[in-house]
mmCIF file of C-alpha atoms in Angstrom:
data_model
loop_
_atom_site.group_PDB
_atom_site.id
_atom_site.type_symbol
_atom_site.label_atom_id
_atom_site.label_comp_id
_atom_site.label_asym_id
_atom_site.label_seq_id
_atom_site.Cartn_x
_atom_site.Cartn_y
_atom_site.Cartn_z
ATOM 1 C CA UNK A 1 5.541 -5.450 18.744
ATOM 2 C CA UNK A 2 2.081 -6.964 18.382
ATOM 3 C CA UNK A 3 1.555 -7.914 14.751
ATOM 4 C CA UNK A 4 -2.110 -8.152 13.732
ATOM 5 C CA UNK A 5 -1.906 -7.809 9.956
ATOM 6 C CA UNK A 6 -1.488 -11.468 9.077
ATOM 7 C CA UNK A 7 -4.067 -11.261 6.286
ATOM 8 C CA UNK A 8 -1.538 -9.053 4.483
ATOM 9 C CA UNK A 9 1.451 -11.328 5.045
ATOM 10 C CA UNK A 10 2.795 -13.691 7.675
ATOM 11 C CA UNK A 11 6.052 -14.277 9.459
ATOM 12 C CA UNK A 12 7.886 -17.225 7.920
ATOM 13 C CA UNK A 13 8.268 -20.418 9.890
ATOM 14 C CA UNK A 14 11.824 -20.803 11.185
ATOM 15 C CA UNK A 15 12.000 -24.172 9.453
ATOM 16 C CA UNK A 16 10.976 -22.616 6.141
ATOM 17 C CA UNK A 17 13.669 -19.947 6.486
ATOM 18 C CA UNK A 18 16.318 -22.569 7.272
ATOM 19 C CA UNK A 19 15.239 -24.791 4.403
ATOM 20 C CA UNK A 20 15.150 -21.928 1.906
ATOM 21 C CA UNK A 21 18.577 -20.634 2.961
ATOM 22 C CA UNK A 22 20.027 -24.120 2.719
ATOM 23 C CA UNK A 23 18.509 -24.626 -0.717
ATOM 24 C CA UNK A 24 19.831 -21.275 -1.968
ATOM 25 C CA UNK A 25 23.334 -22.025 -0.656
ATOM 26 C CA UNK A 26 23.713 -25.692 -1.468
ATOM 27 C CA UNK A 27 21.392 -26.619 -4.349
ATOM 28 C CA UNK A 28 20.885 -23.609 -6.567
ATOM 29 C CA UNK A 29 20.789 -25.677 -9.739
ATOM 30 C CA UNK A 30 18.426 -25.173 -12.657
ATOM 31 C CA UNK A 31 15.905 -28.003 -12.453
ATOM 32 C CA UNK A 32 15.631 -28.107 -16.254
ATOM 33 C CA UNK A 33 19.320 -28.875 -16.859
ATOM 34 C CA UNK A 34 20.546 -32.402 -17.665
ATOM 35 C CA UNK A 35 23.146 -33.200 -14.989
ATOM 36 C CA UNK A 36 22.421 -35.153 -11.800
ATOM 37 C CA UNK A 37 22.244 -32.115 -9.510
ATOM 38 C CA UNK A 38 19.548 -30.630 -11.737
ATOM 39 C CA UNK A 39 17.646 -33.903 -11.770
ATOM 40 C CA UNK A 40 17.768 -33.948 -7.974
ATOM 41 C CA UNK A 41 16.323 -30.433 -7.911
ATOM 42 C CA UNK A 42 13.566 -31.470 -10.315
ATOM 43 C CA UNK A 43 12.730 -34.356 -7.996
ATOM 44 C CA UNK A 44 12.501 -32.013 -4.985
ATOM 45 C CA UNK A 45 10.097 -29.762 -6.870
ATOM 46 C CA UNK A 46 7.996 -32.799 -7.764
ATOM 47 C CA UNK A 47 7.908 -33.830 -4.096
ATOM 48 C CA UNK A 48 6.971 -30.287 -3.071
ATOM 49 C CA UNK A 49 4.135 -30.297 -5.602
ATOM 50 C CA UNK A 50 2.828 -33.528 -4.118
ATOM 51 C CA UNK A 51 2.900 -32.009 -0.607
ATOM 52 C CA UNK A 52 0.982 -28.879 -1.634
ATOM 53 C CA UNK A 53 -1.457 -31.007 -3.633
ATOM 54 C CA UNK A 54 -2.036 -33.243 -0.600
ATOM 55 C CA UNK A 55 -2.615 -30.208 1.639
ATOM 56 C CA UNK A 56 -5.276 -29.001 -0.805
ATOM 57 C CA UNK A 57 -6.747 -32.495 -1.279
ATOM 58 C CA UNK A 58 -6.419 -31.824 -4.993
ATOM 59 C CA UNK A 59 -7.052 -35.365 -6.207
ATOM 60 C CA UNK A 60 -6.188 -35.840 -9.872
ATOM 61 C CA UNK A 61 -6.097 -32.100 -10.574
ATOM 62 C CA UNK A 62 -2.789 -30.387 -11.351
ATOM 63 C CA UNK A 63 -1.016 -27.897 -9.082
ATOM 64 C CA UNK A 64 1.214 -25.437 -10.919
ATOM 65 C CA UNK A 65 3.690 -23.175 -9.146
ATOM 66 C CA UNK A 66 3.532 -19.484 -10.105
ATOM 67 C CA UNK A 67 4.829 -16.227 -8.637
ATOM 68 C CA UNK A 68 1.914 -15.840 -6.198
ATOM 69 C CA UNK A 69 -1.810 -15.383 -5.777
ATOM 70 C CA UNK A 70 -1.996 -12.386 -8.117
ATOM 71 C CA UNK A 71 -0.533 -14.301 -11.046
ATOM 72 C CA UNK A 72 -2.767 -17.261 -10.253
ATOM 73 C CA UNK A 73 -5.870 -15.049 -10.257
ATOM 74 C CA UNK A 74 -4.823 -13.308 -13.471
ATOM 75 C CA UNK A 75 -4.195 -16.639 -15.173
ATOM 76 C CA UNK A 76 -7.598 -17.905 -14.060
ATOM 77 C CA UNK A 77 -9.457 -14.900 -15.462
ATOM 78 C CA UNK A 78 -7.483 -14.020 -18.546
ATOM 79 C CA UNK A 79 -6.492 -17.461 -19.822
ATOM 80 C CA UNK A 80 -9.648 -19.569 -19.606
ATOM 81 C CA UNK A 81 -11.538 -20.371 -22.794
ATOM 82 C CA UNK A 82 -14.502 -17.997 -23.092
ATOM 83 C CA UNK A 83 -16.954 -17.431 -25.917
ATOM 84 C CA UNK A 84 -16.775 -13.898 -27.253
ATOM 85 C CA UNK A 85 -19.226 -11.631 -25.456
ATOM 86 C CA UNK A 86 -20.205 -14.316 -22.941
ATOM 87 C CA UNK A 87 -21.158 -13.529 -19.360
ATOM 88 C CA UNK A 88 -18.544 -13.472 -16.593
ATOM 89 C CA UNK A 89 -19.644 -13.272 -12.956
ATOM 90 C CA UNK A 90 -17.227 -11.919 -10.354
ATOM 91 C CA UNK A 91 -17.860 -11.338 -6.675
ATOM 92 C CA UNK A 92 -18.242 -7.646 -5.897
ATOM 93 C CA UNK A 93 -15.879 -7.938 -2.947
ATOM 94 C CA UNK A 94 -13.029 -9.755 -4.707
ATOM 95 C CA UNK A 95 -9.381 -8.862 -4.321
ATOM 96 C CA UNK A 96 -8.075 -6.407 -6.925
ATOM 97 C CA UNK A 97 -6.126 -9.309 -8.479
ATOM 98 C CA UNK A 98 -9.550 -10.494 -9.699
ATOM 99 C CA UNK A 99 -11.424 -7.179 -10.020
ATOM 100 C CA UNK A 100 -8.881 -5.536 -12.310
ATOM 101 C CA UNK A 101 -8.561 -8.449 -14.777
ATOM 102 C CA UNK A 102 -12.378 -8.561 -14.814
ATOM 103 C CA UNK A 103 -12.419 -4.892 -15.800
ATOM 104 C CA UNK A 104 -9.998 -5.666 -18.620
ATOM 105 C CA UNK A 105 -12.308 -8.434 -19.851
ATOM 106 C CA UNK A 106 -15.219 -5.998 -19.765
ATOM 107 C CA UNK A 107 -13.254 -3.638 -22.002
ATOM 108 C CA UNK A 108 -12.710 -6.565 -24.381
ATOM 109 C CA UNK A 109 -16.454 -6.930 -24.816
ATOM 110 C CA UNK A 110 -17.379 -9.595 -22.289
ATOM 111 C CA UNK A 111 -20.570 -9.202 -20.279
ATOM 112 C CA UNK A 112 -18.910 -8.811 -16.859
ATOM 113 C CA UNK A 113 -21.314 -8.527 -13.930
ATOM 114 C CA UNK A 114 -20.520 -8.265 -10.234
ATOM 115 C CA UNK A 115 -22.337 -10.379 -7.645
ATOM 116 C CA UNK A 116 -23.370 -8.173 -4.682
ATOM 117 C CA UNK A 117 -22.084 -8.845 -1.193
ATOM 118 C CA UNK A 118 -23.856 -8.855 2.168
ATOM 119 C CA UNK A 119 -22.964 -6.556 5.088
ATOM 120 C CA UNK A 120 -20.477 -9.135 6.409
ATOM 121 C CA UNK A 121 -18.563 -9.177 3.101
ATOM 122 C CA UNK A 122 -19.810 -12.552 1.842
ATOM 123 C CA UNK A 123 -21.509 -13.002 -1.541
ATOM 124 C CA UNK A 124 -25.306 -12.729 -1.526
ATOM 125 C CA UNK A 125 -26.218 -16.207 -2.802
ATOM 126 C CA UNK A 126 -29.738 -15.268 -3.903
ATOM 127 C CA UNK A 127 -28.522 -12.318 -5.955
ATOM 128 C CA UNK A 128 -25.687 -14.429 -7.331
ATOM 129 C CA UNK A 129 -28.174 -17.024 -8.543
ATOM 130 C CA UNK A 130 -30.137 -14.269 -10.254
ATOM 131 C CA UNK A 131 -27.106 -13.388 -12.392
ATOM 132 C CA UNK A 132 -26.655 -16.901 -13.753
ATOM 133 C CA UNK A 133 -27.595 -17.631 -17.360
ATOM 134 C CA UNK A 134 -26.790 -20.316 -19.887
ATOM 135 C CA UNK A 135 -24.145 -18.120 -21.559
ATOM 136 C CA UNK A 136 -21.980 -17.786 -18.426
ATOM 137 C CA UNK A 137 -18.427 -18.815 -19.336
ATOM 138 C CA UNK A 138 -16.546 -17.925 -16.142
ATOM 139 C CA UNK A 139 -17.285 -17.321 -12.463
ATOM 140 C CA UNK A 140 -14.777 -16.109 -9.876
ATOM 141 C CA UNK A 141 -15.778 -15.952 -6.206
ATOM 142 C CA UNK A 142 -13.251 -15.901 -3.379
ATOM 143 C CA UNK A 143 -13.452 -18.620 -0.729
ATOM 144 C CA UNK A 144 -12.690 -16.292 2.189
ATOM 145 C CA UNK A 145 -12.932 -12.507 2.044
ATOM 146 C CA UNK A 146 -9.568 -10.853 2.569
ATOM 147 C CA UNK A 147 -11.385 -7.815 3.960
ATOM 148 C CA UNK A 148 -13.741 -9.362 6.518
ATOM 149 C CA UNK A 149 -13.005 -13.092 6.740
ATOM 150 C CA UNK A 150 -16.486 -14.013 5.478
ATOM 151 C CA UNK A 151 -16.585 -17.593 4.158
ATOM 152 C CA UNK A 152 -18.443 -18.179 0.906
ATOM 153 C CA UNK A 153 -20.111 -21.540 0.289
ATOM 154 C CA UNK A 154 -18.048 -22.297 -2.792
ATOM 155 C CA UNK A 155 -19.383 -25.826 -3.170
ATOM 156 C CA UNK A 156 -22.945 -24.480 -3.347
ATOM 157 C CA UNK A 157 -22.074 -21.624 -5.702
ATOM 158 C CA UNK A 158 -20.131 -23.926 -8.029
ATOM 159 C CA UNK A 159 -23.020 -26.400 -8.129
ATOM 160 C CA UNK A 160 -25.502 -23.591 -8.886
ATOM 161 C CA UNK A 161 -23.285 -22.401 -11.715
ATOM 162 C CA UNK A 162 -22.805 -25.832 -13.278
ATOM 163 C CA UNK A 163 -26.536 -26.504 -13.106
ATOM 164 C CA UNK A 164 -27.320 -23.430 -15.226
ATOM 165 C CA UNK A 165 -24.146 -23.273 -17.333
ATOM 166 C CA UNK A 166 -22.492 -26.726 -17.375
ATOM 167 C CA UNK A 167 -19.509 -25.596 -19.448
ATOM 168 C CA UNK A 168 -18.707 -22.568 -17.294
ATOM 169 C CA UNK A 169 -15.328 -22.470 -15.561
ATOM 170 C CA UNK A 170 -15.555 -21.811 -11.811
ATOM 171 C CA UNK A 171 -12.550 -20.175 -10.155
ATOM 172 C CA UNK A 172 -12.095 -19.393 -6.488
ATOM 173 C CA UNK A 173 -9.397 -17.242 -4.927
ATOM 174 C CA UNK A 174 -8.396 -19.363 -1.951
ATOM 175 C CA UNK A 175 -5.530 -17.185 -0.755
ATOM 176 C CA UNK A 176 -7.211 -16.325 2.577
ATOM 177 C CA UNK A 177 -8.783 -19.778 2.928
ATOM 178 C CA UNK A 178 -5.835 -22.134 2.538
ATOM 179 C CA UNK A 179 -4.453 -22.983 5.959
ATOM 180 C CA UNK A 180 -7.232 -21.049 7.735
ATOM 181 C CA UNK A 181 -10.268 -23.226 6.993
ATOM 182 C CA UNK A 182 -10.449 -26.789 5.734
ATOM 183 C CA UNK A 183 -10.035 -26.950 1.964
ATOM 184 C CA UNK A 184 -10.931 -30.074 0.007
ATOM 185 C CA UNK A 185 -10.717 -29.398 -3.707
ATOM 186 C CA UNK A 186 -12.037 -32.860 -4.549
ATOM 187 C CA UNK A 187 -15.261 -31.860 -2.789
ATOM 188 C CA UNK A 188 -15.625 -28.177 -3.738
ATOM 189 C CA UNK A 189 -16.254 -28.759 -7.430
ATOM 190 C CA UNK A 190 -14.092 -25.861 -8.606
ATOM 191 C CA UNK A 191 -12.112 -25.834 -11.839
ATOM 192 C CA UNK A 192 -9.433 -23.394 -10.675
ATOM 193 C CA UNK A 193 -8.210 -22.407 -7.208
ATOM 194 C CA UNK A 194 -5.512 -19.881 -6.253
ATOM 195 C CA UNK A 195 -3.227 -20.087 -3.216
ATOM 196 C CA UNK A 196 -0.238 -18.122 -1.938
ATOM 197 C CA UNK A 197 2.769 -19.131 0.163
ATOM 198 C CA UNK A 198 3.328 -15.965 2.177
ATOM 199 C CA UNK A 199 -0.158 -16.163 3.720
ATOM 200 C CA UNK A 200 0.744 -19.478 5.430
ATOM 201 C CA UNK A 201 4.194 -18.615 6.829
ATOM 202 C CA UNK A 202 6.091 -19.424 3.641
ATOM 203 C CA UNK A 203 8.166 -17.094 1.430
ATOM 204 C CA UNK A 204 6.859 -14.336 -0.800
ATOM 205 C CA UNK A 205 7.023 -14.649 -4.564
ATOM 206 C CA UNK A 206 5.605 -18.155 -4.803
ATOM 207 C CA UNK A 207 2.065 -19.459 -5.048
ATOM 208 C CA UNK A 208 0.079 -22.012 -6.980
ATOM 209 C CA UNK A 209 -2.930 -22.482 -9.210
ATOM 210 C CA UNK A 210 -4.935 -25.685 -9.003
ATOM 211 C CA UNK A 211 -6.349 -26.756 -12.355
ATOM 212 C CA UNK A 212 -8.968 -29.488 -12.415
ATOM 213 C CA UNK A 213 -8.566 -32.218 -14.997
ATOM 214 C CA UNK A 214 -9.895 -30.982 -18.338
ATOM 215 C CA UNK A 215 -10.330 -27.335 -17.296
ATOM 216 C CA UNK A 216 -9.898 -25.163 -20.435
ATOM 217 C CA UNK A 217 -7.072 -22.847 -19.400
ATOM 218 C CA UNK A 218 -3.890 -21.912 -21.223
ATOM 219 C CA UNK A 219 -0.640 -20.367 -19.934
ATOM 220 C CA UNK A 220 -0.247 -16.699 -19.127
ATOM 221 C CA UNK A 221 3.562 -16.873 -19.344
ATOM 222 C CA UNK A 222 5.251 -18.515 -22.341
ATOM 223 C CA UNK A 223 8.910 -19.443 -22.694
ATOM 224 C CA UNK A 224 10.964 -22.525 -21.997
ATOM 225 C CA UNK A 225 8.037 -24.765 -21.116
ATOM 226 C CA UNK A 226 8.629 -25.276 -17.383
ATOM 227 C CA UNK A 227 5.780 -26.493 -15.138
ATOM 228 C CA UNK A 228 4.647 -28.927 -17.835
ATOM 229 C CA UNK A 229 4.390 -25.999 -20.219
ATOM 230 C CA UNK A 230 1.904 -24.164 -18.031
ATOM 231 C CA UNK A 231 4.213 -21.547 -16.531
ATOM 232 C CA UNK A 232 7.547 -20.901 -18.199
ATOM 233 C CA UNK A 233 10.535 -19.503 -16.343
ATOM 234 C CA UNK A 234 13.331 -21.134 -14.364
ATOM 235 C CA UNK A 235 11.769 -22.860 -11.381
ATOM 236 C CA UNK A 236 12.294 -21.170 -8.016
ATOM 237 C CA UNK A 237 13.282 -24.385 -6.269
ATOM 238 C CA UNK A 238 14.203 -22.917 -2.867
ATOM 239 C CA UNK A 239 10.900 -21.016 -2.595
ATOM 240 C CA UNK A 240 8.934 -24.037 -3.797
ATOM 241 C CA UNK A 241 10.535 -26.211 -1.113
ATOM 242 C CA UNK A 242 9.854 -23.637 1.601
ATOM 243 C CA UNK A 243 6.240 -23.253 0.412
ATOM 244 C CA UNK A 244 5.724 -27.017 0.657
ATOM 245 C CA UNK A 245 7.264 -27.028 4.146
ATOM 246 C CA UNK A 246 4.874 -24.291 5.259
ATOM 247 C CA UNK A 247 1.893 -26.122 3.747
ATOM 248 C CA UNK A 248 2.784 -29.345 5.550
ATOM 249 C CA UNK A 249 3.346 -27.654 8.908
ATOM 250 C CA UNK A 250 0.183 -25.578 8.577
ATOM 251 C CA UNK A 251 -1.933 -28.669 7.974
ATOM 252 C CA UNK A 252 -0.182 -30.732 10.649
ATOM 253 C CA UNK A 253 -1.005 -28.141 13.322
ATOM 254 C CA UNK A 254 -4.305 -27.064 11.764
ATOM 255 C CA UNK A 255 -6.787 -27.978 14.520
ATOM 256 C CA UNK A 256 -4.786 -26.484 17.390
ATOM 257 C CA UNK A 257 -4.043 -23.291 15.507
ATOM 258 C CA UNK A 258 -7.622 -22.925 14.260
ATOM 259 C CA UNK A 259 -8.838 -22.929 17.864
ATOM 260 C CA UNK A 260 -6.076 -20.573 18.970
ATOM 261 C CA UNK A 261 -6.908 -18.006 16.285
ATOM 262 C CA UNK A 262 -10.656 -18.325 16.818
ATOM 263 C CA UNK A 263 -10.305 -17.829 20.588
ATOM 264 C CA UNK A 264 -8.110 -14.763 20.059
ATOM 265 C CA UNK A 265 -10.589 -13.164 17.665
ATOM 266 C CA UNK A 266 -13.550 -13.830 19.972
ATOM 267 C CA UNK A 267 -11.643 -12.399 22.941
ATOM 268 C CA UNK A 268 -10.601 -9.326 20.960
ATOM 269 C CA UNK A 269 -14.182 -8.793 19.807
ATOM 270 C CA UNK A 270 -15.431 -8.966 23.395
ATOM 271 C CA UNK A 271 -12.699 -6.637 24.685
ATOM 272 C CA UNK A 272 -13.359 -4.084 21.932
ATOM 273 C CA UNK A 273 -17.092 -4.048 22.583
ATOM 274 C CA UNK A 274 -16.451 -3.472 26.293
ATOM 275 C CA UNK A 275 -13.729 -0.849 25.898
ATOM 276 C CA UNK A 276 -15.107 1.105 22.965
ATOM 277 C CA UNK A 277 -18.846 1.829 22.747
ATOM 278 C CA UNK A 278 -18.482 3.435 19.325
ATOM 279 C CA UNK A 279 -17.295 0.314 17.521
ATOM 280 C CA UNK A 280 -19.313 -1.664 15.010
ATOM 281 C CA UNK A 281 -18.378 -5.298 14.381
ATOM 282 C CA UNK A 282 -18.442 -6.091 10.667
ATOM 283 C CA UNK A 283 -17.142 -9.667 10.701
ATOM 284 C CA UNK A 284 -19.785 -12.267 11.531
ATOM 285 C CA UNK A 285 -17.532 -14.433 13.694
ATOM 286 C CA UNK A 286 -20.016 -17.298 13.740
ATOM 287 C CA UNK A 287 -19.617 -17.748 9.976
ATOM 288 C CA UNK A 288 -16.141 -16.427 9.248
ATOM 289 C CA UNK A 289 -12.609 -17.734 8.946
ATOM 290 C CA UNK A 290 -10.865 -17.779 12.334
ATOM 291 C CA UNK A 291 -8.128 -15.222 11.670
ATOM 292 C CA UNK A 292 -9.883 -11.957 10.722
ATOM 293 C CA UNK A 293 -11.907 -9.458 12.725
ATOM 294 C CA UNK A 294 -12.942 -6.339 10.830
ATOM 295 C CA UNK A 295 -14.580 -3.514 12.735
ATOM 296 C CA UNK A 296 -15.525 0.118 12.157
ATOM 297 C CA UNK A 297 -14.723 2.805 14.728
ATOM 298 C CA UNK A 298 -17.227 5.658 14.731
ATOM 299 C CA UNK A 299 -16.018 9.180 14.125
ATOM 300 C CA UNK A 300 -12.401 8.354 13.232
ATOM 301 C CA UNK A 301 -10.404 7.482 10.130
ATOM 302 C CA UNK A 302 -9.059 3.950 10.067
ATOM 303 C CA UNK A 303 -5.781 5.030 8.466
ATOM 304 C CA UNK A 304 -5.139 7.582 11.208
ATOM 305 C CA UNK A 305 -5.989 5.084 13.932
ATOM 306 C CA UNK A 306 -3.644 2.581 12.281
ATOM 307 C CA UNK A 307 -0.731 5.003 12.650
ATOM 308 C CA UNK A 308 -1.698 5.874 16.225
ATOM 309 C CA UNK A 309 -1.585 2.176 17.106
ATOM 310 C CA UNK A 310 1.669 1.792 15.203
ATOM 311 C CA UNK A 311 3.286 4.279 17.565
ATOM 312 C CA UNK A 312 2.287 1.971 20.416
ATOM 313 C CA UNK A 313 3.868 -1.039 18.723
ATOM 314 C CA UNK A 314 0.610 -2.528 17.400
ATOM 315 C CA UNK A 315 0.395 -3.180 13.670
ATOM 316 C CA UNK A 316 -3.058 -3.603 12.095
ATOM 317 C CA UNK A 317 -4.580 -3.228 8.636
ATOM 318 C CA UNK A 318 -7.321 -1.190 7.036
ATOM 319 C CA UNK A 319 -8.017 -3.658 4.219
ATOM 320 C CA UNK A 320 -6.045 -5.199 1.395
ATOM 321 C CA UNK A 321 -2.382 -4.209 1.688
ATOM 322 C CA UNK A 322 -2.102 -4.625 -2.086
ATOM 323 C CA UNK A 323 -4.311 -1.559 -2.557
ATOM 324 C CA UNK A 324 -3.449 0.494 0.526
ATOM 325 C CA UNK A 325 -2.702 3.515 -1.674
ATOM 326 C CA UNK A 326 -6.344 3.739 -2.723
ATOM 327 C CA UNK A 327 -9.668 4.086 -0.977
ATOM 328 C CA UNK A 328 -11.000 0.689 0.044
ATOM 329 C CA UNK A 329 -13.965 -0.282 -2.103
ATOM 330 C CA UNK A 330 -15.489 -1.772 1.037
ATOM 331 C CA UNK A 331 -16.248 1.648 2.449
ATOM 332 C CA UNK A 332 -19.213 1.781 0.114
ATOM 333 C CA UNK A 333 -19.840 -1.931 -0.490
ATOM 334 C CA UNK A 334 -20.564 -2.689 3.174
ATOM 335 C CA UNK A 335 -23.301 -0.092 3.414
ATOM 336 C CA UNK A 336 -21.851 1.683 6.463
ATOM 337 C CA UNK A 337 -23.261 5.084 7.373
ATOM 338 C CA UNK A 338 -21.105 8.177 7.309
ATOM 339 C CA UNK A 339 -20.176 7.950 11.001
ATOM 340 C CA UNK A 340 -18.498 4.558 10.541
ATOM 341 C CA UNK A 341 -17.542 4.440 6.858
ATOM 342 C CA UNK A 342 -14.021 5.795 7.234
ATOM 343 C CA UNK A 343 -13.223 3.964 10.469
ATOM 344 C CA UNK A 344 -12.649 0.440 9.136
ATOM 345 C CA UNK A 345 -9.809 -1.487 10.787
ATOM 346 C CA UNK A 346 -8.896 -5.119 10.114
ATOM 347 C CA UNK A 347 -7.255 -7.200 12.834
ATOM 348 C CA UNK A 348 -5.818 -10.482 11.554
ATOM 349 C CA UNK A 349 -4.026 -13.058 13.670
ATOM 350 C CA UNK A 350 -1.757 -16.061 13.278
ATOM 351 C CA UNK A 351 -0.545 -18.853 15.509
ATOM 352 C CA UNK A 352 2.260 -16.548 16.671
ATOM 353 C CA UNK A 353 -0.219 -14.291 18.501
ATOM 354 C CA UNK A 354 -1.057 -14.929 22.135
ATOM 355 C CA UNK A 355 -4.536 -14.378 23.526
ATOM 356 C CA UNK A 356 -3.068 -12.252 26.334
ATOM 357 C CA UNK A 357 -2.462 -9.541 23.704
ATOM 358 C CA UNK A 358 -6.175 -9.056 23.038
ATOM 359 C CA UNK A 359 -6.926 -6.880 26.066
ATOM 360 C CA UNK A 360 -3.902 -4.640 25.434
ATOM 361 C CA UNK A 361 -4.903 -4.146 21.796
ATOM 362 C CA UNK A 362 -8.521 -3.339 22.635
ATOM 363 C CA UNK A 363 -7.516 -0.877 25.348
ATOM 364 C CA UNK A 364 -5.047 0.872 23.064
ATOM 365 C CA UNK A 365 -7.569 1.057 20.209
ATOM 366 C CA UNK A 366 -10.246 2.498 22.497
ATOM 367 C CA UNK A 367 -7.879 5.107 23.944
ATOM 368 C CA UNK A 368 -6.513 6.208 20.573
ATOM 369 C CA UNK A 369 -9.965 6.335 18.988
ATOM 370 C CA UNK A 370 -11.233 8.513 21.845
ATOM 371 C CA UNK A 371 -8.267 10.887 21.404
ATOM 372 C CA UNK A 372 -8.899 11.151 17.686
ATOM 373 C CA UNK A 373 -12.597 11.876 18.172
ATOM 374 C CA UNK A 374 -11.792 14.550 20.743
ATOM 375 C CA UNK A 375 -9.218 16.105 18.407
ATOM 376 C CA UNK A 376 -11.764 16.114 15.559
ATOM 377 C CA UNK A 377 -14.270 18.052 17.710
ATOM 378 C CA UNK A 378 -11.804 20.849 18.475
#
């Protein structure tokens, strides 16, 4: 099997699996209890928090563990202090974990506007600036597009926002950025930043929200007061430990793996362009994260091509796996003509992929696309 849907989820590191299994079997204690074993578990969670915080270069901001990127995004949008009816700016190409809470806020009477994206999936900075006003209370723009890998200049966008609306809260969904590009939260100037474990070879069901010192955000989940009162619920110690392990290993091997992923994507792009004349490259690889290549095959449906490749042992994506049951919003947002609009396929790699796979994938994609076009003509 050749797995090229790493933007959806990643294979866990062996060390993370071992650590999580060990934690589940040997130290399953509730970190909020009073006996020594519980205190030891609380200490391990504290150490894990410090590791994730260090990987994010979070400085004096707080890192709170939650159930994943979706909860982090929902907390960021729904739980920040916002003046009634104030303006909220959200990137047009955001993940549904941001888009759908934004729609809820619009129904509550907030002035929610969507910043347009460019053909590569990144936010149009000029049009974004045109949406800013002094009554903006919240901005949410993803760091890296989960659909195309486009990297947004979050530092610039945050500075623009604060210049016009100093009290606005700036949130960035960093789920596709963390571990893929360098993230320095001390430098970005964001108030809130979401990350997820299973995108960096850790377990599912655990993520984190960075909250800058003084950011006006309250809990989404109330209860026993865990996570310093920010996220109640018995701490998932084993998953937290495995998440921290994955974060440390990802950052330790960052440079080598960045180059490996970038080289794979560039090779795949070249092979696809040679093997398949009717392919349009959507990802601007000179300004994108290293792990995603999104293309559009002319005259075919991406979903059908996905299943054709699946039969050959090649697993790819057609956009966000979280919304695979619905039409991708990107079919219209990217401005593709009718010939290409339905043929979007997303290839996403990890350090476990080998560059020798690129030629095989391109050849298979070209062959299957040609078969599908021929079938469509009959």
